Structure formats: structure tokens, C-alpha cells
mmCIF file of C-alpha atoms in Angstrom:
data_model
loop_
_atom_site.group_PDB
_atom_site.id
_atom_site.type_symbol
_atom_site.label_atom_id
_atom_site.label_comp_id
_atom_site.label_asym_id
_atom_site.label_seq_id
_atom_site.Cartn_x
_atom_site.Cartn_y
_atom_site.Cartn_z
ATOM 1 C CA ILE A 1 110.348 -12.457 31.869
ATOM 2 C CA SER A 2 110.019 -15.993 30.526
ATOM 3 C CA PHE A 3 112.658 -17.145 28.069
ATOM 4 C CA LEU A 4 114.134 -20.234 26.414
ATOM 5 C CA ILE A 5 117.685 -21.361 26.606
ATOM 6 C CA LEU A 6 119.249 -24.071 24.310
ATOM 7 C CA ILE A 7 122.194 -25.774 26.056
ATOM 8 C CA ARG A 8 124.234 -28.141 24.157
ATOM 9 C CA GLY A 9 126.075 -30.485 26.491
ATOM 10 C CA PHE A 10 124.723 -29.009 29.725
ATOM 11 C CA ALA A 11 126.751 -30.596 32.521
ATOM 12 C CA LEU A 12 127.402 -33.391 30.106
ATOM 13 C CA ALA A 13 129.868 -34.069 27.303
ATOM 14 C CA GLN A 14 128.596 -32.789 23.916
ATOM 15 C CA SER A 15 127.109 -35.415 21.859
ATOM 16 C CA GLY A 16 124.950 -35.697 18.790
ATOM 17 C CA SER A 17 123.583 -32.903 16.633
ATOM 18 C CA ASN A 18 121.042 -30.315 17.469
ATOM 19 C CA ALA A 19 119.680 -30.263 13.885
ATOM 20 C CA GLY A 20 115.895 -30.507 13.946
ATOM 21 C CA ILE A 21 115.624 -29.624 17.536
ATOM 22 C CA LEU A 22 115.705 -25.835 17.066
ATOM 23 C CA ASN A 23 115.574 -24.586 13.529
ATOM 24 C CA PRO A 24 115.395 -20.697 13.328
ATOM 25 C CA ASN A 25 114.018 -20.947 9.779
ATOM 26 C CA GLN A 26 111.224 -23.312 10.599
ATOM 27 C CA VAL A 27 107.657 -21.857 11.069
ATOM 28 C CA TYR A 28 106.063 -23.273 14.191
ATOM 29 C CA ASP A 29 102.368 -23.521 14.926
ATOM 30 C CA TYR A 30 102.338 -21.725 18.180
ATOM 31 C CA GLU A 31 98.567 -21.297 18.274
ATOM 32 C CA ALA A 32 98.047 -25.073 18.241
ATOM 33 C CA PHE A 33 100.586 -25.431 21.000
ATOM 34 C CA ILE A 34 99.021 -22.762 23.170
ATOM 35 C CA LYS A 35 95.771 -24.659 23.028
ATOM 36 C CA THR A 36 97.414 -27.583 24.764
ATOM 37 C CA VAL A 37 98.062 -25.421 27.801
ATOM 38 C CA ASN A 38 95.430 -25.572 30.618
ATOM 39 C CA ILE A 39 94.473 -21.924 31.000
ATOM 40 C CA THR A 40 92.167 -22.797 33.946
ATOM 41 C CA GLY A 41 95.292 -24.282 35.696
ATOM 42 C CA VAL A 42 97.213 -21.136 34.967
ATOM 43 C CA LYS A 43 94.484 -18.978 36.570
ATOM 44 C CA GLU A 44 94.351 -21.238 39.633
ATOM 45 C CA HIS A 45 98.196 -20.885 40.173
ATOM 46 C CA ILE A 46 97.763 -17.058 39.921
ATOM 47 C CA LYS A 47 94.887 -17.026 42.306
ATOM 48 C CA TYR A 48 96.851 -19.122 44.908
ATOM 49 C CA LEU A 49 100.122 -17.224 44.601
ATOM 50 C CA SER A 50 98.595 -13.708 44.688
ATOM 51 C CA ASP A 51 95.665 -14.154 47.040
ATOM 52 C CA THR A 52 94.871 -17.477 48.622
ATOM 53 C CA MET A 53 98.379 -18.151 49.939
ATOM 54 C CA TYR A 54 98.390 -14.875 51.920
ATOM 55 C CA ARG A 55 94.900 -15.291 53.425
ATOM 56 C CA GLU A 56 95.432 -18.990 54.366
ATOM 57 C CA ASN A 57 98.686 -18.163 56.140
ATOM 58 C CA ARG A 58 97.697 -14.741 57.483
ATOM 59 C CA ILE A 59 100.817 -13.106 56.140
ATOM 60 C CA PRO A 60 101.497 -9.795 54.399
ATOM 61 C CA PRO A 61 100.573 -9.886 50.766
ATOM 62 C CA THR A 62 104.055 -10.075 49.213
ATOM 63 C CA ARG A 63 106.474 -12.548 47.672
ATOM 64 C CA ALA A 64 109.352 -10.181 47.995
ATOM 65 C CA THR A 65 112.815 -11.777 48.584
ATOM 66 C CA GLY A 66 113.335 -12.534 52.248
ATOM 67 C CA THR A 67 109.683 -12.692 53.170
ATOM 68 C CA ARG A 68 107.506 -15.609 54.338
ATOM 69 C CA GLY A 69 105.438 -15.282 51.230
ATOM 70 C CA ASN A 70 108.485 -15.808 49.151
ATOM 71 C CA GLU A 71 109.326 -19.101 50.921
ATOM 72 C CA LEU A 72 105.808 -20.309 50.627
ATOM 73 C CA ALA A 73 105.738 -19.588 46.903
ATOM 74 C CA LEU A 74 108.957 -21.560 46.515
ATOM 75 C CA GLN A 75 107.416 -24.468 48.405
ATOM 76 C CA TYR A 76 104.319 -24.311 46.219
ATOM 77 C CA ILE A 77 106.392 -24.519 43.123
ATOM 78 C CA HIS A 78 108.527 -27.372 44.569
ATOM 79 C CA ASN A 79 105.363 -29.341 45.396
ATOM 80 C CA LYS A 80 103.964 -28.923 41.957
ATOM 81 C CA PHE A 81 107.205 -29.953 40.199
ATOM 82 C CA LYS A 82 107.168 -33.062 42.464
ATOM 83 C CA GLU A 83 103.453 -33.739 41.713
ATOM 84 C CA TYR A 84 104.025 -33.452 38.004
ATOM 85 C CA GLY A 85 106.883 -35.897 38.027
ATOM 86 C CA LEU A 86 109.884 -33.625 37.276
ATOM 87 C CA LYS A 87 113.228 -35.182 37.917
ATOM 88 C CA ASP A 88 116.347 -33.900 39.733
ATOM 89 C CA ILE A 89 114.352 -31.094 41.438
ATOM 90 C CA THR A 90 117.001 -28.742 42.841
ATOM 91 C CA ILE A 91 116.855 -25.679 45.081
ATOM 92 C CA HIS A 92 119.661 -23.287 44.171
ATOM 93 C CA LYS A 93 120.625 -20.850 46.973
ATOM 94 C CA TRP A 94 122.393 -17.436 46.622
ATOM 95 C CA THR A 95 123.044 -14.473 48.943
ATOM 96 C CA GLU A 96 121.564 -10.964 48.548
ATOM 97 C CA PRO A 97 123.770 -8.769 50.803
ATOM 98 C CA ALA A 98 121.326 -5.963 51.597
ATOM 99 C CA VAL A 99 117.472 -5.929 51.436
ATOM 100 C CA PRO A 100 115.319 -3.535 53.431
ATOM 101 C CA LEU A 101 113.071 -5.960 55.399
ATOM 102 C CA SER A 102 110.017 -4.760 57.391
ATOM 103 C CA TYR A 103 109.138 -6.231 60.761
ATOM 104 C CA GLY A 104 105.844 -4.517 60.880
ATOM 105 C CA ALA A 105 104.326 -1.028 60.813
ATOM 106 C CA ASN A 106 101.122 0.313 62.149
ATOM 107 C CA ILE A 107 99.324 3.501 63.335
ATOM 108 C CA THR A 108 97.209 3.890 66.453
ATOM 109 C CA VAL A 109 94.769 6.638 67.160
ATOM 110 C CA GLN A 110 94.919 8.000 70.631
ATOM 111 C CA GLY A 111 92.066 6.535 72.729
ATOM 112 C CA VAL A 112 91.427 3.728 70.184
ATOM 113 C CA ALA A 113 92.549 0.198 71.101
ATOM 114 C CA ASP A 114 92.937 -1.307 67.657
ATOM 115 C CA SER A 115 95.846 -0.445 65.347
ATOM 116 C CA ILE A 116 95.832 -0.101 61.591
ATOM 117 C CA THR A 117 98.492 -1.911 59.459
ATOM 118 C CA LEU A 118 100.793 0.296 57.370
ATOM 119 C CA TYR A 119 103.112 -0.732 54.604
ATOM 120 C CA PRO A 120 106.547 1.070 54.542
ATOM 121 C CA ILE A 121 107.673 2.656 51.300
ATOM 122 C CA LEU A 122 111.101 1.901 49.914
ATOM 123 C CA PRO A 123 114.111 3.737 51.469
ATOM 124 C CA ASN A 124 115.329 7.079 50.436
ATOM 125 C CA LEU A 125 118.679 5.833 49.152
ATOM 126 C CA ILE A 126 119.797 4.074 52.327
ATOM 127 C CA SER A 127 117.323 5.587 54.858
ATOM 128 C CA PRO A 128 114.358 3.195 55.446
ATOM 129 C CA SER A 129 110.833 4.202 56.564
ATOM 130 C CA THR A 130 111.468 3.347 60.170
ATOM 131 C CA THR A 131 110.748 5.001 63.558
ATOM 132 C CA PRO A 132 112.150 4.928 67.061
ATOM 133 C CA PRO A 133 110.787 2.100 69.161
ATOM 134 C CA GLU A 134 108.339 4.366 70.862
ATOM 135 C CA GLY A 135 107.089 5.552 67.494
ATOM 136 C CA ILE A 136 106.366 9.114 66.229
ATOM 137 C CA THR A 137 103.284 10.999 67.466
ATOM 138 C CA GLY A 138 101.518 13.891 65.937
ATOM 139 C CA THR A 139 98.195 15.200 64.714
ATOM 140 C CA LEU A 140 96.749 13.480 61.714
ATOM 141 C CA ILE A 141 96.061 15.904 58.810
ATOM 142 C CA TYR A 142 94.796 15.484 55.212
ATOM 143 C CA ALA A 143 96.565 17.542 52.537
ATOM 144 C CA SER A 144 94.821 16.084 49.465
ATOM 145 C CA ASN A 145 97.202 16.304 46.463
ATOM 146 C CA GLY A 146 100.144 17.814 48.277
ATOM 147 C CA TYR A 147 100.251 21.171 46.618
ATOM 148 C CA LEU A 148 101.341 24.040 48.906
ATOM 149 C CA ALA A 149 97.780 25.379 48.721
ATOM 150 C CA ASP A 150 96.400 22.133 50.092
ATOM 151 C CA PHE A 151 98.338 22.805 53.323
ATOM 152 C CA ASP A 152 96.760 26.278 53.917
ATOM 153 C CA GLY A 153 95.113 26.774 57.326
ATOM 154 C CA VAL A 154 96.517 23.622 58.767
ATOM 155 C CA LYS A 155 99.407 23.295 61.211
ATOM 156 C CA VAL A 156 101.768 20.998 59.332
ATOM 157 C CA GLU A 157 104.866 21.078 61.693
ATOM 158 C CA GLY A 158 104.994 17.897 63.881
ATOM 159 C CA SER A 159 102.047 16.381 62.035
ATOM 160 C CA ILE A 160 101.378 13.000 60.312
ATOM 161 C CA VAL A 161 100.131 13.833 56.815
ATOM 162 C CA LEU A 162 97.667 11.835 54.766
ATOM 163 C CA LEU A 163 98.122 12.361 50.933
ATOM 164 C CA ASN A 164 96.489 10.973 47.884
ATOM 165 C CA TRP A 165 98.609 8.546 45.911
ATOM 166 C CA GLU A 166 98.478 10.654 42.832
ATOM 167 C CA THR A 167 100.684 13.333 44.382
ATOM 168 C CA GLU A 168 103.796 12.400 42.413
ATOM 169 C CA ASN A 169 106.756 13.734 44.526
ATOM 170 C CA ARG A 170 104.780 16.544 46.247
ATOM 171 C CA TRP A 171 105.148 14.662 49.509
ATOM 172 C CA LEU A 172 108.339 16.663 49.693
ATOM 173 C CA ASN A 173 106.166 19.750 50.506
ATOM 174 C CA ALA A 174 105.149 18.034 53.755
ATOM 175 C CA VAL A 175 108.894 17.470 54.532
ATOM 176 C CA LYS A 176 109.667 21.183 53.928
ATOM 177 C CA LEU A 177 106.785 22.284 56.113
ATOM 178 C CA GLY A 178 107.963 20.230 59.110
ATOM 179 C CA ALA A 179 105.801 17.074 58.997
ATOM 180 C CA LYS A 180 107.027 13.943 60.766
ATOM 181 C CA ALA A 181 105.709 11.373 58.318
ATOM 182 C CA VAL A 182 103.523 10.798 55.292
ATOM 183 C CA ILE A 183 100.883 8.120 54.732
ATOM 184 C CA PHE A 184 99.638 7.594 51.113
ATOM 185 C CA LEU A 185 95.979 6.761 50.511
ATOM 186 C CA PRO A 186 95.349 4.039 47.882
ATOM 187 C CA PRO A 187 95.486 5.031 44.146
ATOM 188 C CA ASP A 188 92.349 5.347 42.142
ATOM 189 C CA GLU A 189 93.815 2.825 39.606
ATOM 190 C CA PRO A 190 95.788 0.351 41.708
ATOM 191 C CA ASP A 191 96.210 -2.095 38.862
ATOM 192 C CA ARG A 192 98.818 0.137 37.239
ATOM 193 C CA SER A 193 99.721 2.978 39.523
ATOM 194 C CA PHE A 194 100.847 0.681 42.341
ATOM 195 C CA SER A 195 102.394 -1.983 40.103
ATOM 196 C CA PRO A 196 106.271 -2.079 39.579
ATOM 197 C CA TYR A 197 105.302 -1.532 35.916
ATOM 198 C CA GLY A 198 103.271 1.557 36.696
ATOM 199 C CA ASN A 199 104.308 5.107 36.160
ATOM 200 C CA ARG A 200 104.105 6.563 39.587
ATOM 201 C CA TRP A 201 105.669 4.262 42.072
ATOM 202 C CA ASN A 202 109.272 5.630 41.843
ATOM 203 C CA THR A 203 108.117 9.098 42.824
ATOM 204 C CA LYS A 204 107.526 8.062 46.424
ATOM 205 C CA TYR A 205 111.171 7.668 47.404
ATOM 206 C CA LEU A 206 114.490 9.384 46.653
ATOM 207 C CA VAL A 207 117.054 7.437 44.725
ATOM 208 C CA ASN A 208 120.055 9.682 45.459
ATOM 209 C CA VAL A 209 119.252 11.486 48.789
ATOM 210 C CA PRO A 210 119.337 9.523 52.173
ATOM 211 C CA LEU A 211 116.524 11.641 53.622
ATOM 212 C CA LEU A 212 115.333 10.036 56.905
ATOM 213 C CA PHE A 213 111.611 10.665 56.524
ATOM 214 C CA PRO A 214 109.134 7.730 56.975
ATOM 215 C CA ARG A 215 106.566 7.170 54.227
ATOM 216 C CA PHE A 216 103.854 4.563 54.283
ATOM 217 C CA PHE A 217 100.910 3.130 52.285
ATOM 218 C CA VAL A 218 97.627 2.231 53.801
ATOM 219 C CA ASN A 219 95.241 -0.361 52.233
ATOM 220 C CA GLY A 220 91.567 0.055 51.536
ATOM 221 C CA THR A 221 89.903 2.903 49.553
ATOM 222 C CA ARG A 222 88.974 6.440 50.413
ATOM 223 C CA TYR A 223 85.463 5.223 50.984
ATOM 224 C CA GLU A 224 85.977 2.031 52.883
ATOM 225 C CA GLY A 225 88.561 -0.023 54.843
ATOM 226 C CA ASP A 226 91.691 1.262 56.707
ATOM 227 C CA ALA A 227 92.130 4.325 54.451
ATOM 228 C CA LYS A 228 88.531 5.502 55.246
ATOM 229 C CA VAL A 229 89.162 4.917 58.996
ATOM 230 C CA LEU A 230 92.221 7.238 58.893
ATOM 231 C CA LEU A 231 90.292 9.847 56.989
ATOM 232 C CA ASP A 232 87.582 9.721 59.715
ATOM 233 C CA HIS A 233 90.275 10.455 62.328
ATOM 234 C CA VAL A 234 91.760 13.495 60.730
ATOM 235 C CA GLY A 235 92.427 16.011 63.568
ATOM 236 C CA ASP A 236 93.122 13.273 66.090
ATOM 237 C CA VAL A 237 96.505 12.539 67.692
ATOM 238 C CA VAL A 238 98.140 9.327 66.254
ATOM 239 C CA THR A 239 101.214 7.396 66.753
ATOM 240 C CA VAL A 240 103.139 5.547 63.956
ATOM 241 C CA ARG A 241 105.488 2.694 64.676
ATOM 242 C CA SER A 242 107.678 0.969 62.155
ATOM 243 C CA THR A 243 110.778 -1.250 62.095
ATOM 244 C CA VAL A 244 112.570 -1.665 58.803
ATOM 245 C CA VAL A 245 116.191 -2.860 58.734
ATOM 246 C CA TRP A 246 118.705 -3.615 56.029
ATOM 247 C CA GLN A 247 119.473 -7.324 56.183
ATOM 248 C CA GLU A 248 121.349 -10.063 54.266
ATOM 249 C CA VAL A 249 118.920 -12.689 52.927
ATOM 250 C CA THR A 250 119.154 -15.970 51.161
ATOM 251 C CA GLY A 251 117.455 -16.036 47.778
ATOM 252 C CA LYS A 252 116.426 -19.268 46.157
ATOM 253 C CA ASN A 253 115.869 -20.609 42.643
ATOM 254 C CA ILE A 254 114.299 -23.986 41.894
ATOM 255 C CA PHE A 255 114.486 -26.077 38.801
ATOM 256 C CA GLY A 256 113.464 -29.480 37.622
ATOM 257 C CA LEU A 257 113.990 -31.724 34.511
ATOM 258 C CA VAL A 258 111.937 -33.527 31.998
ATOM 259 C CA ARG A 259 114.230 -35.837 30.076
ATOM 260 C CA GLY A 260 114.016 -35.986 26.327
ATOM 261 C CA THR A 261 112.970 -39.061 24.471
ATOM 262 C CA GLU A 262 115.576 -38.989 21.679
ATOM 263 C CA GLN A 263 118.386 -36.467 22.481
ATOM 264 C CA PRO A 264 118.346 -36.040 26.212
ATOM 265 C CA ASP A 265 121.747 -34.434 26.279
ATOM 266 C CA ILE A 266 120.327 -31.324 24.540
ATOM 267 C CA ILE A 267 118.523 -29.317 27.054
ATOM 268 C CA PHE A 268 116.110 -26.406 26.596
ATOM 269 C CA GLY A 269 115.611 -24.141 29.652
ATOM 270 C CA ILE A 270 112.122 -22.631 30.179
ATOM 271 C CA ALA A 271 112.271 -20.007 32.905
ATOM 272 C CA SER A 272 110.334 -17.384 34.734
ATOM 273 C CA TYR A 273 110.474 -15.631 38.131
ATOM 274 C CA TYR A 274 108.115 -16.003 41.106
ATOM 275 C CA ASP A 275 108.856 -13.127 43.472
ATOM 276 C CA SER A 276 106.797 -9.914 43.581
ATOM 277 C CA TYR A 277 107.626 -6.335 44.492
ATOM 278 C CA SER A 278 106.174 -2.856 44.725
ATOM 279 C CA VAL A 279 107.059 0.590 46.078
ATOM 280 C CA ALA A 280 105.830 -0.770 49.439
ATOM 281 C CA PRO A 281 107.418 -4.233 49.309
ATOM 282 C CA ASP A 282 105.179 -5.596 52.098
ATOM 283 C CA TYR A 283 102.141 -4.873 49.897
ATOM 284 C CA ALA A 284 102.952 -6.616 46.637
ATOM 285 C CA PRO A 285 100.304 -9.351 45.955
ATOM 286 C CA GLY A 286 101.843 -9.799 42.529
ATOM 287 C CA ALA A 287 98.996 -11.226 40.345
ATOM 288 C CA GLN A 288 100.574 -9.771 37.242
ATOM 289 C CA GLU A 289 104.085 -11.176 38.326
ATOM 290 C CA ALA A 290 102.513 -14.593 38.880
ATOM 291 C CA CYS A 291 101.424 -14.935 35.285
ATOM 292 C CA GLY A 292 104.831 -16.079 34.124
ATOM 293 C CA VAL A 293 105.485 -18.769 36.729
ATOM 294 C CA ALA A 294 101.839 -19.926 36.484
ATOM 295 C CA ALA A 295 102.383 -20.541 32.788
ATOM 296 C CA LEU A 296 105.755 -22.245 33.577
ATOM 297 C CA LEU A 297 103.997 -24.717 35.918
ATOM 298 C CA GLU A 298 101.371 -25.668 33.334
ATOM 299 C CA LEU A 299 104.038 -26.127 30.645
ATOM 300 C CA ALA A 300 106.023 -28.354 33.103
ATOM 301 C CA LYS A 301 102.846 -30.411 33.684
ATOM 302 C CA TYR A 302 102.143 -30.792 29.971
ATOM 303 C CA PHE A 303 105.721 -31.765 29.050
ATOM 304 C CA ALA A 304 106.039 -34.131 31.954
ATOM 305 C CA ASN A 305 103.097 -36.022 30.380
ATOM 306 C CA HIS A 306 104.263 -35.426 26.743
ATOM 307 C CA PRO A 307 108.055 -35.423 26.811
ATOM 308 C CA ALA A 308 109.810 -33.681 23.904
ATOM 309 C CA LYS A 309 112.708 -35.060 21.768
ATOM 310 C CA ALA A 310 115.165 -32.985 23.759
ATOM 311 C CA SER A 311 115.281 -32.522 27.499
ATOM 312 C CA LEU A 312 113.571 -29.540 29.190
ATOM 313 C CA ILE A 313 114.707 -27.833 32.368
ATOM 314 C CA PHE A 314 112.078 -25.696 34.131
ATOM 315 C CA ILE A 315 113.494 -22.841 36.289
ATOM 316 C CA ALA A 316 111.653 -20.615 38.658
ATOM 317 C CA PHE A 317 113.962 -17.695 39.504
ATOM 318 C CA GLY A 318 113.925 -15.660 42.741
ATOM 319 C CA GLY A 319 115.332 -12.188 43.104
ATOM 320 C CA HIS A 320 113.995 -10.749 39.957
ATOM 321 C CA HIS A 321 113.487 -7.449 41.610
ATOM 322 C CA GLN A 322 117.067 -7.371 43.012
ATOM 323 C CA LEU A 323 118.474 -6.659 39.542
ATOM 324 C CA LEU A 324 117.770 -10.220 38.373
ATOM 325 C CA ALA A 325 119.880 -11.652 41.098
ATOM 326 C CA GLY A 326 118.401 -15.166 40.932
ATOM 327 C CA SER A 327 118.937 -15.576 37.169
ATOM 328 C CA ARG A 328 122.408 -13.986 37.409
ATOM 329 C CA TRP A 329 123.574 -16.361 40.092
ATOM 330 C CA TRP A 330 122.154 -19.283 38.314
ATOM 331 C CA MET A 331 123.936 -18.414 35.133
ATOM 332 C CA ASN A 332 127.174 -17.922 37.118
ATOM 333 C CA ASP A 333 126.913 -21.207 38.968
ATOM 334 C CA TYR A 334 125.586 -23.455 36.330
ATOM 335 C CA TYR A 335 127.087 -22.017 33.186
ATOM 336 C CA ALA A 336 130.443 -20.669 34.134
ATOM 337 C CA PRO A 337 132.057 -23.960 35.206
ATOM 338 C CA TRP A 338 131.723 -25.378 31.695
ATOM 339 C CA THR A 339 133.604 -23.398 29.051
ATOM 340 C CA ASP A 340 132.471 -25.617 26.198
ATOM 341 C CA VAL A 341 128.785 -25.003 26.825
ATOM 342 C CA LYS A 342 127.007 -23.473 23.849
ATOM 343 C CA VAL A 343 124.041 -21.190 24.739
ATOM 344 C CA ARG A 344 121.408 -19.711 22.519
ATOM 345 C CA THR A 345 118.722 -17.486 24.079
ATOM 346 C CA ARG A 346 115.336 -16.604 22.642
ATOM 347 C CA PRO A 347 113.267 -13.953 24.496
ATOM 348 C CA GLY A 348 109.857 -14.925 25.469
ATOM 349 C CA PRO A 349 106.708 -13.177 26.687
ATOM 350 C CA ASP A 350 106.341 -11.346 29.876
ATOM 351 C CA PRO A 351 102.564 -12.077 30.189
ATOM 352 C CA LYS A 352 100.256 -9.590 31.768
ATOM 353 C CA LYS A 353 96.890 -10.237 33.318
ATOM 354 C CA GLU A 354 95.212 -8.532 30.359
ATOM 355 C CA ASP A 355 96.814 -11.144 28.042
#
């Protein structure tokens, strides 16, 4: 979510009037302003943060809090702020006490040397998708859409089950029939189904029941890539290994300032978040989630070259998917100490790729 904050006397004594700086009755020509934004630059930021960064550094495609991708995204934003000439660039740290972090998951087929990467699904309440160090071994079976009829004629007890993504919560049928783990094949419509803003992702884990039952996502499609490889090995013996632990992590926000030309003590905040997330946090490229911070960077570039009358502070929050932890800590640490600060918020767009 991108938003604007008007701060009168931010970290400074109040001075002057804010008349003419933000007039709620004035009609603004937003269309003309939008044309000043470099859309090509926005697209380049999105491409880097959701694709190039992962490939160049050979890391899992995620900017989830506590991951390497999250740190690299922060560094990218820092470098851009510095390149654009923002002042007083600051990294604000905060602590998230418990995040399920994956240290890798894979599946190997008996007799095949190469392993296939898996992405652990979110914990069932507090029980993560983890295995013993030696892994769990069983016959790989395919049960299509997870209806009880789809298990007919197949020995499910002790097996590793492949299911289509569009099974809603019917993976619980595999649990009831004695399976050891479930691996979800990619959705037919990954743009929405796998997105945090989609309508299926919260059916793959239990919010209120700590069921210790590993669930995973495999990349590719049913016709090519890793998912196709697993389908080709249905009936073979496989071993799944995964390490996911709850861990305290340090989250980070970053902000920089463009000083106003006439009333620098009045400060507008323009903010967005830069982390990504999904039902399988290690697989969260986050192109849609990069739209906001990409626009933020181009706005920072524009205003660094065309300063406004009032000052502008550009803030990239982390921890959006930990209940807005980054923005909550920033508000606590940078607003609470000054009781005379006057704050006015105005909701802004949460841009999607189709916009």
C-alpha cells in the first residue's frame, strides 16, 4: 500500500503555516503529474526486483522478511536513493520475534542423482513443513484433485502424494488416508491463484490446528519443468527432505529525504513496501508487490530533480506481510516521541501489474 503522510514539525519545532501545501478542496491535475513519471523506469525496477535479482544471485525467488532476497532488495533501494541524491538516508531496524524460515527443501527419486527443489508451504498454526534430517521416504502417487475417488486403487498409506493446486483443502484427504506428505503441482493461473491476493492460497495450511504434516510446492508446469519430472516418476520411491525453523529476524525499513524549497519543515511522507510473500514463502517473486516500491523509486528520482515547496520523505517499508510490522515500528519509533506532531494520512493506490 502506498500512502501520503503530512507531518507538521516532524522532528523539528513547528513553524510556519501549511496553507497552500495540502488543500483538501483544491482540484489537482493528477493526470499531468503521472505523465512526469518514467514508466519505463518503473518497469525496470519491477523486472530487477522480481526476476533479475534472483537469477543473478542464484537465490530462491523471494523477498520475504529474513531472506537473502529481502536484504538484496533493501540494498537496491539504498543504492537508488543514493544515486538520485536523497539526503539523510537511514536504515531503520526492528525485530520480528518469530518467522518460519526455510533452509532448503528437495525431493530425490531413488536411483536418480539429481534432486528437485521444493518450496515449503506455510506452517499449520505452529507446525512447519519440515522433516527429520534423514527425510521421509515413500512411493510417489498422483491423486489429481484430491477427492476420495481420486485415491481409488492406489495405496495411500506411507506415500508422498502429488496433487493439483486447485484442490482447495482436499489435501486433508491424503492426511486421513495415511500419506506422509503432499506436493502441490503449479496452478493453471499462477498470476492470481498463487498470489497473496489470490483466493486459494489460504486453503493449503491450517490456521488453528498444529497438524505436523509437510506440504510443498514444486515449480514448473504439468507439461514441463520440475513438476513434469515428478509426474513422470509416479510409482517410484522418493525421499523428501526439508528444514524449516521458527526464528527471530531483523526487519529493515529505509527512508531518505528531499528538502523543500520554501517550507522544508513541513514534510510529506510517500511510502510503499518492498517485501514479498506467498503461501510458500520461498517462492514469492513478487512482481505485483514490486509495483508500489518501483513507483516510489521513480517518484523519488523525479522530486530529487524537481524539489517541491515542502520536504518529501520517501519510505520503503519491510515486514508488510508480518501484519505491517515495518510500518508499525516506524510509526512507533518516529512518531511517538513527539507528542506535538500533527499527522494527516491520505490513502494511495496499491498498484497491480494490470494497472
